[in-house]
PDB file of C-alpha atoms in Angstrom:
ATOM      1  CA  UNK K   1       0.056   0.152  -0.165  1.00 88.00           C
ATOM      2  CA  UNK K   2       1.180   3.314  -0.778  1.00 96.00           C
ATOM      3  CA  UNK K   3       0.477   6.729   1.542  1.00 98.00           C
ATOM      4  CA  UNK K   4      -1.074   9.639  -0.216  1.00 98.00           C
ATOM      5  CA  UNK K   5      -2.223  12.885   0.714  1.00 98.00           C
ATOM      6  CA  UNK K   6      -5.199  14.756  -1.335  1.00 98.00           C
ATOM      7  CA  UNK K   7      -7.246  18.012  -0.366  1.00 98.00           C
ATOM      8  CA  UNK K   8     -10.956  17.718  -0.531  1.00 98.00           C
ATOM      9  CA  UNK K   9     -13.382  20.001   1.027  1.00 98.00           C
ATOM     10  CA  UNK K  10     -10.607  22.184   2.549  1.00 97.00           C
ATOM     11  CA  UNK K  11      -9.072  19.372   4.339  1.00 98.00           C
ATOM     12  CA  UNK K  12      -5.964  17.597   3.497  1.00 98.00           C
ATOM     13  CA  UNK K  13      -6.546  14.423   3.850  1.00 98.00           C
ATOM     14  CA  UNK K  14      -4.142  11.371   4.586  1.00 98.00           C
ATOM     15  CA  UNK K  15      -4.861   8.140   2.761  1.00 98.00           C
ATOM     16  CA  UNK K  16      -3.898   4.713   2.231  1.00 98.00           C
ATOM     17  CA  UNK K  17      -4.706   3.413  -1.249  1.00 98.00           C
ATOM     18  CA  UNK K  18      -3.704   0.265  -3.479  1.00 98.00           C
ATOM     19  CA  UNK K  19      -4.553  -0.827  -6.980  1.00 98.00           C
ATOM     20  CA  UNK K  20      -5.696   0.524 -10.315  1.00 97.00           C
ATOM     21  CA  UNK K  21      -9.354   1.020 -11.542  1.00 98.00           C
ATOM     22  CA  UNK K  22     -12.096   2.639 -10.416  1.00 98.00           C
ATOM     23  CA  UNK K  23     -12.219   4.030  -6.921  1.00 98.00           C
ATOM     24  CA  UNK K  24     -13.467   2.242  -3.853  1.00 98.00           C
ATOM     25  CA  UNK K  25     -13.655   4.638  -1.201  1.00 99.00           C
ATOM     26  CA  UNK K  26     -13.445   2.957   2.611  1.00 99.00           C
ATOM     27  CA  UNK K  27     -14.209   5.149   5.425  1.00 99.00           C
ATOM     28  CA  UNK K  28     -13.369   4.039   9.313  1.00 98.00           C
ATOM     29  CA  UNK K  29     -15.256   5.053  12.525  1.00 98.00           C
ATOM     30  CA  UNK K  30     -14.084   5.619  16.046  1.00 98.00           C
ATOM     31  CA  UNK K  31     -11.788   4.641  17.524  1.00 98.00           C
ATOM     32  CA  UNK K  32     -10.423   3.441  14.805  1.00 98.00           C
ATOM     33  CA  UNK K  33      -8.074   4.397  11.905  1.00 98.00           C
ATOM     34  CA  UNK K  34      -7.860   3.788   7.987  1.00 98.00           C
ATOM     35  CA  UNK K  35      -5.571   1.069   9.203  1.00 98.00           C
ATOM     36  CA  UNK K  36      -8.333  -0.932   9.528  1.00 98.00           C
ATOM     37  CA  UNK K  37      -9.031  -1.718   6.119  1.00 98.00           C
ATOM     38  CA  UNK K  38      -5.695  -3.656   5.751  1.00 98.00           C
ATOM     39  CA  UNK K  39      -7.009  -6.722   4.602  1.00 98.00           C
ATOM     40  CA  UNK K  40      -9.800  -5.563   2.441  1.00 98.00           C
ATOM     41  CA  UNK K  41      -8.001  -2.871   0.464  1.00 98.00           C
ATOM     42  CA  UNK K  42      -5.328  -5.418  -1.231  1.00 98.00           C
ATOM     43  CA  UNK K  43      -8.285  -7.723  -2.241  1.00 98.00           C
ATOM     44  CA  UNK K  44      -9.926  -4.706  -3.587  1.00 98.00           C
ATOM     45  CA  UNK K  45      -6.884  -3.661  -5.408  1.00 98.00           C
ATOM     46  CA  UNK K  46      -6.611  -7.447  -6.752  1.00 97.00           C
ATOM     47  CA  UNK K  47     -10.225  -7.275  -8.008  1.00 97.00           C
ATOM     48  CA  UNK K  48      -9.574  -4.210 -10.140  1.00 97.00           C
ATOM     49  CA  UNK K  49     -10.048  -0.948  -8.224  1.00 98.00           C
ATOM     50  CA  UNK K  50      -8.416   1.730  -6.965  1.00 98.00           C
ATOM     51  CA  UNK K  51      -8.924   0.992  -3.117  1.00 98.00           C
ATOM     52  CA  UNK K  52      -8.301   4.238  -0.830  1.00 98.00           C
ATOM     53  CA  UNK K  53      -9.008   4.629   3.019  1.00 98.00           C
ATOM     54  CA  UNK K  54      -8.426   8.265   4.168  1.00 98.00           C
ATOM     55  CA  UNK K  55      -7.943   9.243   7.879  1.00 98.00           C
ATOM     56  CA  UNK K  56     -11.027  10.664   8.465  1.00 98.00           C
ATOM     57  CA  UNK K  57     -11.162  14.127   9.515  1.00 98.00           C
ATOM     58  CA  UNK K  58      -9.592  15.421  12.380  1.00 98.00           C
ATOM     59  CA  UNK K  59      -7.749  11.719  12.792  1.00 98.00           C
ATOM     60  CA  UNK K  60      -4.091  12.507  12.389  1.00 98.00           C
ATOM     61  CA  UNK K  61      -2.089  12.669   9.861  1.00 98.00           C
ATOM     62  CA  UNK K  62      -5.147  14.063   8.219  1.00 98.00           C
ATOM     63  CA  UNK K  63      -5.798  17.754   9.324  1.00 98.00           C
ATOM     64  CA  UNK K  64      -7.711  19.293  11.729  1.00 97.00           C
ATOM     65  CA  UNK K  65     -11.026  21.017   9.815  1.00 97.00           C
ATOM     66  CA  UNK K  66     -10.752  24.640   9.868  1.00 94.00           C
ATOM     67  CA  UNK K  67     -14.100  25.018  10.399  1.00 92.00           C
ATOM     68  CA  UNK K  68     -14.885  22.819  12.946  1.00 95.00           C
ATOM     69  CA  UNK K  69     -17.566  20.793  11.269  1.00 97.00           C
ATOM     70  CA  UNK K  70     -18.313  17.304  12.424  1.00 97.00           C
ATOM     71  CA  UNK K  71     -21.817  16.782  11.647  1.00 96.00           C
ATOM     72  CA  UNK K  72     -22.794  13.946   9.493  1.00 96.00           C
ATOM     73  CA  UNK K  73     -23.098  16.385   6.698  1.00 97.00           C
ATOM     74  CA  UNK K  74     -19.817  17.478   6.816  1.00 98.00           C
ATOM     75  CA  UNK K  75     -18.484  13.345   6.205  1.00 98.00           C
ATOM     76  CA  UNK K  76     -21.187  13.624   3.464  1.00 98.00           C
ATOM     77  CA  UNK K  77     -19.536  16.167   1.704  1.00 98.00           C
ATOM     78  CA  UNK K  78     -16.036  14.565   2.540  1.00 98.00           C
ATOM     79  CA  UNK K  79     -16.935  11.613   0.642  1.00 98.00           C
ATOM     80  CA  UNK K  80     -18.185  13.731  -2.469  1.00 98.00           C
ATOM     81  CA  UNK K  81     -15.185  15.676  -2.207  1.00 98.00           C
ATOM     82  CA  UNK K  82     -12.825  12.833  -1.945  1.00 98.00           C
ATOM     83  CA  UNK K  83     -14.412  10.785  -5.255  1.00 98.00           C
ATOM     84  CA  UNK K  84     -13.739  14.215  -7.115  1.00 98.00           C
ATOM     85  CA  UNK K  85     -10.175  14.909  -5.663  1.00 98.00           C
ATOM     86  CA  UNK K  86      -9.714  11.085  -6.416  1.00 98.00           C
ATOM     87  CA  UNK K  87     -10.776  11.067  -9.923  1.00 97.00           C
ATOM     88  CA  UNK K  88     -14.055   8.976  -9.424  1.00 97.00           C
ATOM     89  CA  UNK K  89     -16.798   8.236 -11.785  1.00 97.00           C
ATOM     90  CA  UNK K  90     -20.060   6.512 -11.694  1.00 97.00           C
ATOM     91  CA  UNK K  91     -18.462   3.109 -11.239  1.00 98.00           C
ATOM     92  CA  UNK K  92     -17.013   4.120  -7.731  1.00 98.00           C
ATOM     93  CA  UNK K  93     -18.203   1.943  -4.696  1.00 98.00           C
ATOM     94  CA  UNK K  94     -18.350   3.175  -1.020  1.00 98.00           C
ATOM     95  CA  UNK K  95     -17.479   1.286   1.812  1.00 99.00           C
ATOM     96  CA  UNK K  96     -17.962   2.673   5.784  1.00 98.00           C
ATOM     97  CA  UNK K  97     -17.670   0.912   9.298  1.00 98.00           C
ATOM     98  CA  UNK K  98     -19.187   2.853  12.185  1.00 98.00           C
ATOM     99  CA  UNK K  99     -18.928   6.584  11.833  1.00 98.00           C
ATOM    100  CA  UNK K 100     -18.053   5.756   7.796  1.00 98.00           C
ATOM    101  CA  UNK K 101     -21.428   4.164   7.371  1.00 98.00           C
ATOM    102  CA  UNK K 102     -23.071   7.577   7.995  1.00 97.00           C
ATOM    103  CA  UNK K 103     -21.614   9.026   4.705  1.00 98.00           C
ATOM    104  CA  UNK K 104     -22.627   5.652   2.885  1.00 98.00           C
ATOM    105  CA  UNK K 105     -26.117   6.711   3.522  1.00 97.00           C
ATOM    106  CA  UNK K 106     -25.763   9.890   2.558  1.00 97.00           C
ATOM    107  CA  UNK K 107     -23.599  10.265   0.005  1.00 98.00           C
ATOM    108  CA  UNK K 108     -25.389   7.685  -1.840  1.00 98.00           C
ATOM    109  CA  UNK K 109     -28.661   9.412  -1.371  1.00 97.00           C
ATOM    110  CA  UNK K 110     -26.817  13.032  -2.461  1.00 97.00           C
ATOM    111  CA  UNK K 111     -24.903  12.280  -5.329  1.00 97.00           C
ATOM    112  CA  UNK K 112     -26.057   8.849  -6.583  1.00 97.00           C
ATOM    113  CA  UNK K 113     -24.432   9.269  -9.961  1.00 96.00           C
ATOM    114  CA  UNK K 114     -21.171   8.961  -8.307  1.00 97.00           C
ATOM    115  CA  UNK K 115     -21.154   5.447  -6.765  1.00 98.00           C
ATOM    116  CA  UNK K 116     -22.452   1.888  -8.197  1.00 98.00           C
ATOM    117  CA  UNK K 117     -22.591   0.415  -5.179  1.00 98.00           C
ATOM    118  CA  UNK K 118     -22.216   0.715  -1.213  1.00 98.00           C
ATOM    119  CA  UNK K 119     -21.452  -1.326   1.960  1.00 98.00           C
ATOM    120  CA  UNK K 120     -22.097  -0.290   5.294  1.00 98.00           C
ATOM    121  CA  UNK K 121     -21.286  -1.995   8.400  1.00 98.00           C
ATOM    122  CA  UNK K 122     -21.982  -1.802  12.049  1.00 98.00           C
ATOM    123  CA  UNK K 123     -24.489   1.092  12.151  1.00 97.00           C
ATOM    124  CA  UNK K 124     -27.409   0.495  10.607  1.00 97.00           C
ATOM    125  CA  UNK K 125     -29.635   3.694   9.057  1.00 95.00           C
ATOM    126  CA  UNK K 126     -30.513   5.941  12.320  1.00 91.00           C
ATOM    127  CA  UNK K 127     -34.210   5.929  11.048  1.00 91.00           C
ATOM    128  CA  UNK K 128     -34.335   2.211  12.000  1.00 92.00           C
ATOM    129  CA  UNK K 129     -33.328   2.694  15.293  1.00 88.00           C
ATOM    130  CA  UNK K 130     -36.050   5.019  16.453  1.00 79.00           C
ATOM    131  CA  UNK K 131     -36.294   3.754  20.246  1.00 80.00           C
ATOM    132  CA  UNK K 132     -33.093   2.025  20.656  1.00 82.00           C
ATOM    133  CA  UNK K 133     -31.570   4.574  22.935  1.00 80.00           C
ATOM    134  CA  UNK K 134     -34.559   4.352  24.834  1.00 86.00           C
ATOM    135  CA  UNK K 135     -33.855   0.679  25.951  1.00 89.00           C
ATOM    136  CA  UNK K 136     -31.879   0.170  29.133  1.00 93.00           C
ATOM    137  CA  UNK K 137     -29.293  -2.464  27.786  1.00 93.00           C
ATOM    138  CA  UNK K 138     -28.370  -0.481  24.890  1.00 94.00           C
ATOM    139  CA  UNK K 139     -28.015   2.976  26.872  1.00 94.00           C
ATOM    140  CA  UNK K 140     -25.811   0.647  28.717  1.00 95.00           C
ATOM    141  CA  UNK K 141     -23.467  -0.035  25.600  1.00 95.00           C
ATOM    142  CA  UNK K 142     -23.916   3.722  24.660  1.00 95.00           C
ATOM    143  CA  UNK K 143     -22.597   5.442  27.868  1.00 96.00           C
ATOM    144  CA  UNK K 144     -19.600   6.918  26.245  1.00 97.00           C
ATOM    145  CA  UNK K 145     -22.003   8.926  23.858  1.00 97.00           C
ATOM    146  CA  UNK K 146     -23.435  10.449  26.898  1.00 96.00           C
ATOM    147  CA  UNK K 147     -19.839  10.837  28.428  1.00 98.00           C
ATOM    148  CA  UNK K 148     -18.549  12.809  25.341  1.00 98.00           C
ATOM    149  CA  UNK K 149     -21.230  15.745  25.749  1.00 98.00           C
ATOM    150  CA  UNK K 150     -19.344  16.805  28.916  1.00 97.00           C
ATOM    151  CA  UNK K 151     -16.420  18.297  30.131  1.00 96.00           C
ATOM    152  CA  UNK K 152     -14.616  14.849  31.210  1.00 97.00           C
ATOM    153  CA  UNK K 153     -14.773  13.413  27.891  1.00 98.00           C
ATOM    154  CA  UNK K 154     -11.044  14.009  26.653  1.00 98.00           C
ATOM    155  CA  UNK K 155      -9.893  13.514  30.184  1.00 97.00           C
ATOM    156  CA  UNK K 156     -11.673   9.932  30.368  1.00 98.00           C
ATOM    157  CA  UNK K 157     -10.609   9.309  26.579  1.00 98.00           C
ATOM    158  CA  UNK K 158      -7.275   9.842  26.934  1.00 97.00           C
ATOM    159  CA  UNK K 159      -6.575   7.613  30.182  1.00 96.00           C
ATOM    160  CA  UNK K 160      -5.190   4.507  29.995  1.00 94.00           C
ATOM    161  CA  UNK K 161      -7.227   1.417  29.289  1.00 97.00           C
ATOM    162  CA  UNK K 162     -10.271   3.663  27.516  1.00 98.00           C
ATOM    163  CA  UNK K 163     -10.106   2.839  24.248  1.00 98.00           C
ATOM    164  CA  UNK K 164      -9.148  -0.508  25.248  1.00 98.00           C
ATOM    165  CA  UNK K 165     -12.333  -1.002  26.894  1.00 98.00           C
ATOM    166  CA  UNK K 166     -14.462  -0.183  24.119  1.00 98.00           C
ATOM    167  CA  UNK K 167     -12.296  -2.863  22.047  1.00 98.00           C
ATOM    168  CA  UNK K 168     -12.579  -5.219  24.113  1.00 98.00           C
ATOM    169  CA  UNK K 169     -16.373  -4.702  24.969  1.00 98.00           C
ATOM    170  CA  UNK K 170     -17.495  -4.153  21.525  1.00 98.00           C
ATOM    171  CA  UNK K 171     -15.299  -7.367  19.837  1.00 98.00           C
ATOM    172  CA  UNK K 172     -14.943  -9.861  22.583  1.00 97.00           C
ATOM    173  CA  UNK K 173     -12.085 -11.778  22.282  1.00 97.00           C
ATOM    174  CA  UNK K 174     -10.665 -10.050  19.827  1.00 98.00           C
ATOM    175  CA  UNK K 175      -6.794  -8.963  20.309  1.00 98.00           C
ATOM    176  CA  UNK K 176      -6.823  -5.475  19.184  1.00 98.00           C
ATOM    177  CA  UNK K 177      -3.201  -4.551  20.556  1.00 98.00           C
ATOM    178  CA  UNK K 178      -1.962  -3.559  17.089  1.00 97.00           C
ATOM    179  CA  UNK K 179      -5.464  -1.639  16.418  1.00 98.00           C
ATOM    180  CA  UNK K 180      -5.340   0.386  19.846  1.00 98.00           C
ATOM    181  CA  UNK K 181      -1.543   1.477  19.500  1.00 98.00           C
ATOM    182  CA  UNK K 182      -2.394   2.933  16.103  1.00 98.00           C
ATOM    183  CA  UNK K 183      -5.694   4.840  17.233  1.00 98.00           C
ATOM    184  CA  UNK K 184      -3.587   6.289  20.036  1.00 97.00           C
ATOM    185  CA  UNK K 185      -0.981   7.416  17.339  1.00 98.00           C
ATOM    186  CA  UNK K 186      -3.565   8.992  15.574  1.00 98.00           C
ATOM    187  CA  UNK K 187      -5.447  10.565  18.290  1.00 98.00           C
ATOM    188  CA  UNK K 188      -2.467  11.248  20.494  1.00 97.00           C
ATOM    189  CA  UNK K 189      -2.787  15.016  20.425  1.00 98.00           C
ATOM    190  CA  UNK K 190      -5.335  16.443  22.215  1.00 98.00           C
ATOM    191  CA  UNK K 191      -6.647  18.250  19.279  1.00 98.00           C
ATOM    192  CA  UNK K 192      -7.047  15.418  17.594  1.00 98.00           C
ATOM    193  CA  UNK K 193      -8.958  13.660  20.409  1.00 98.00           C
ATOM    194  CA  UNK K 194     -11.514  16.428  20.829  1.00 98.00           C
ATOM    195  CA  UNK K 195     -11.767  16.433  17.058  1.00 98.00           C
ATOM    196  CA  UNK K 196     -12.865  12.585  17.463  1.00 98.00           C
ATOM    197  CA  UNK K 197     -15.205  13.704  20.329  1.00 98.00           C
ATOM    198  CA  UNK K 198     -16.366  15.948  18.173  1.00 98.00           C
ATOM    199  CA  UNK K 199     -18.322  13.877  15.975  1.00 98.00           C
ATOM    200  CA  UNK K 200     -20.299  12.723  18.741  1.00 98.00           C
ATOM    201  CA  UNK K 201     -20.744  16.437  20.519  1.00 98.00           C
ATOM    202  CA  UNK K 202     -22.247  17.700  17.077  1.00 97.00           C
ATOM    203  CA  UNK K 203     -24.475  14.440  16.497  1.00 95.00           C
ATOM    204  CA  UNK K 204     -26.659  15.109  20.010  1.00 94.00           C
ATOM    205  CA  UNK K 205     -26.260  19.105  19.186  1.00 93.00           C
ATOM    206  CA  UNK K 206     -23.930  19.804  22.297  1.00 95.00           C
ATOM    207  CA  UNK K 207     -22.088  21.378  19.435  1.00 93.00           C
ATOM    208  CA  UNK K 208     -24.574  23.487  17.139  1.00 91.00           C
ATOM    209  CA  UNK K 209     -24.312  22.494  13.236  1.00 90.00           C
ATOM    210  CA  UNK K 210     -21.991  24.962  11.314  1.00 93.00           C
ATOM    211  CA  UNK K 211     -24.773  24.961   8.856  1.00 92.00           C
ATOM    212  CA  UNK K 212     -22.791  24.626   5.953  1.00 94.00           C
ATOM    213  CA  UNK K 213     -23.866  21.323   5.100  1.00 97.00           C
ATOM    214  CA  UNK K 214     -27.679  21.472   5.480  1.00 95.00           C
ATOM    215  CA  UNK K 215     -28.048  19.866   1.929  1.00 96.00           C
ATOM    216  CA  UNK K 216     -25.450  16.730   2.678  1.00 97.00           C
ATOM    217  CA  UNK K 217     -27.402  16.506   6.535  1.00 94.00           C
ATOM    218  CA  UNK K 218     -30.851  16.549   5.036  1.00 94.00           C
ATOM    219  CA  UNK K 219     -30.041  13.567   2.255  1.00 94.00           C
ATOM    220  CA  UNK K 220     -31.464  10.212   3.031  1.00 89.00           C
ATOM    221  CA  UNK K 221     -33.048   7.389   0.867  1.00 85.00           C
ATOM    222  CA  UNK K 222     -31.259   6.884  -2.349  1.00 87.00           C
ATOM    223  CA  UNK K 223     -31.684   4.624  -5.540  1.00 90.00           C
ATOM    224  CA  UNK K 224     -27.681   3.131  -5.037  1.00 97.00           C
ATOM    225  CA  UNK K 225     -28.221  -0.830  -3.647  1.00 98.00           C
ATOM    226  CA  UNK K 226     -26.184  -1.059   0.267  1.00 98.00           C
ATOM    227  CA  UNK K 227     -25.467  -4.321   1.447  1.00 98.00           C
ATOM    228  CA  UNK K 228     -25.378  -3.689   5.289  1.00 98.00           C
ATOM    229  CA  UNK K 229     -22.895  -5.933   7.432  1.00 98.00           C
ATOM    230  CA  UNK K 230     -23.397  -6.704  11.208  1.00 98.00           C
ATOM    231  CA  UNK K 231     -21.510  -8.935  13.542  1.00 98.00           C
ATOM    232  CA  UNK K 232     -23.639 -11.122  15.839  1.00 98.00           C
ATOM    233  CA  UNK K 233     -21.821 -10.517  18.782  1.00 98.00           C
ATOM    234  CA  UNK K 234     -21.793  -6.651  18.686  1.00 98.00           C
ATOM    235  CA  UNK K 235     -21.100  -5.373  21.764  1.00 98.00           C
ATOM    236  CA  UNK K 236     -21.154  -1.546  20.397  1.00 97.00           C
ATOM    237  CA  UNK K 237     -24.985  -1.923  18.777  1.00 96.00           C
ATOM    238  CA  UNK K 238     -26.735  -5.195  19.232  1.00 94.00           C
ATOM    239  CA  UNK K 239     -27.074  -7.246  16.884  1.00 94.00           C
ATOM    240  CA  UNK K 240     -31.193  -6.973  17.223  1.00 92.00           C
ATOM    241  CA  UNK K 241     -31.129  -3.523  16.356  1.00 90.00           C
ATOM    242  CA  UNK K 242     -30.789  -4.499  12.971  1.00 92.00           C
ATOM    243  CA  UNK K 243     -34.347  -5.997  12.403  1.00 90.00           C
ATOM    244  CA  UNK K 244     -35.933  -3.398  11.032  1.00 92.00           C
ATOM    245  CA  UNK K 245     -32.560  -2.068   9.002  1.00 94.00           C
ATOM    246  CA  UNK K 246     -33.845  -3.269   5.164  1.00 95.00           C
ATOM    247  CA  UNK K 247     -36.930  -1.439   5.283  1.00 94.00           C
ATOM    248  CA  UNK K 248     -34.778   1.912   5.281  1.00 95.00           C
ATOM    249  CA  UNK K 249     -32.438   0.830   2.921  1.00 97.00           C
ATOM    250  CA  UNK K 250     -32.889   1.438  -0.828  1.00 96.00           C
ATOM    251  CA  UNK K 251     -34.046  -0.982  -3.499  1.00 95.00           C
ATOM    252  CA  UNK K 252     -31.742  -4.080  -4.188  1.00 96.00           C
ATOM    253  CA  UNK K 253     -30.345  -3.670  -0.917  1.00 97.00           C
ATOM    254  CA  UNK K 254     -29.425  -6.677   1.497  1.00 97.00           C
ATOM    255  CA  UNK K 255     -28.561  -6.978   5.124  1.00 98.00           C
ATOM    256  CA  UNK K 256     -26.310  -9.995   6.489  1.00 97.00           C
ATOM    257  CA  UNK K 257     -25.445 -10.816   9.996  1.00 98.00           C
ATOM    258  CA  UNK K 258     -21.602 -12.261  10.337  1.00 98.00           C
ATOM    259  CA  UNK K 259     -21.179 -15.410  13.027  1.00 98.00           C
ATOM    260  CA  UNK K 260     -18.802 -15.180  15.495  1.00 97.00           C
ATOM    261  CA  UNK K 261     -17.865 -11.456  14.819  1.00 98.00           C
ATOM    262  CA  UNK K 262     -18.183  -8.269  16.986  1.00 98.00           C
ATOM    263  CA  UNK K 263     -18.529  -4.551  16.018  1.00 98.00           C
ATOM    264  CA  UNK K 264     -15.112  -4.558  14.457  1.00 98.00           C
ATOM    265  CA  UNK K 265     -16.270  -8.010  12.001  1.00 98.00           C
ATOM    266  CA  UNK K 266     -13.838  -6.827   8.960  1.00 98.00           C
ATOM    267  CA  UNK K 267     -10.945  -7.219  11.206  1.00 98.00           C
ATOM    268  CA  UNK K 268     -12.462 -10.080  13.410  1.00 98.00           C
ATOM    269  CA  UNK K 269     -13.626 -12.402  10.307  1.00 98.00           C
ATOM    270  CA  UNK K 270     -11.678 -10.632   7.483  1.00 98.00           C
ATOM    271  CA  UNK K 271     -12.128 -13.591   5.239  1.00 98.00           C
ATOM    272  CA  UNK K 272     -15.959 -13.625   6.045  1.00 98.00           C
ATOM    273  CA  UNK K 273     -16.539 -10.248   5.243  1.00 98.00           C
ATOM    274  CA  UNK K 274     -14.057  -9.803   2.296  1.00 98.00           C
ATOM    275  CA  UNK K 275     -15.903 -12.248   0.404  1.00 98.00           C
ATOM    276  CA  UNK K 276     -19.316 -10.670   0.634  1.00 98.00           C
ATOM    277  CA  UNK K 277     -18.214  -7.477  -0.016  1.00 98.00           C
ATOM    278  CA  UNK K 278     -16.393  -8.456  -3.082  1.00 98.00           C
ATOM    279  CA  UNK K 279     -19.246 -10.885  -4.053  1.00 98.00           C
ATOM    280  CA  UNK K 280     -21.216  -7.736  -3.944  1.00 98.00           C
ATOM    281  CA  UNK K 281     -19.546  -5.187  -5.651  1.00 97.00           C
ATOM    282  CA  UNK K 282     -19.014  -8.092  -8.687  1.00 92.00           C
TER     283      UNK K 282
END
């Protein structure tokens, strides 16, 4: 894999890339980095794609956005701008995990002509989880979202064991030592950690929307088929929350559960997930 830098939507993105051909843009979530796609990128390249995994806005070595925008609409705008900056065309595909799933839903709705197919993992369409955060068990799993709205967020998240604990709870049995080290490197600077937490503050409105991305924020629905994947042992969002996901996906979409996998299913069961993704894209 090569490392490239590209400017899109006024953000300087550092990206991992492999292969040549139609763009396959892969977007990571929290607490994670572009390295999360290390199993999938080479296989996408082997199938004739130019596979690109950027470090998301605010995640070093990508720059911190000068507009301070972390609302979902900003991520949608980033995906579309990266498509253009990387020379994407109508054969491009979009793949996202966790926070990276949000722009999958939004960008394929906002600009369906840019994308042929898409894959989302670990976070179903928010509209399909209308009552999820009223459930006691899910509220316990989602404690960090509410912690991140408070003054204690950065102090807690920077303490030894916090990020390790999220990985342990969300993907039981998976050895995340390498992944956590990469996250610590990316979010080691307080400004980068604050940026990553900023996604959650924007999501619940603790930090008001910048107003720059109204159209991107409102984009829903769409006509691009989406493969949705969820680990059966996901400790972040219970697999039961995906029961209504199919009804909120575009026509031609599909929902698959991956056995013996938690939240980071593409790292825990790379062969199974890669096969599902490659089959879908073919």
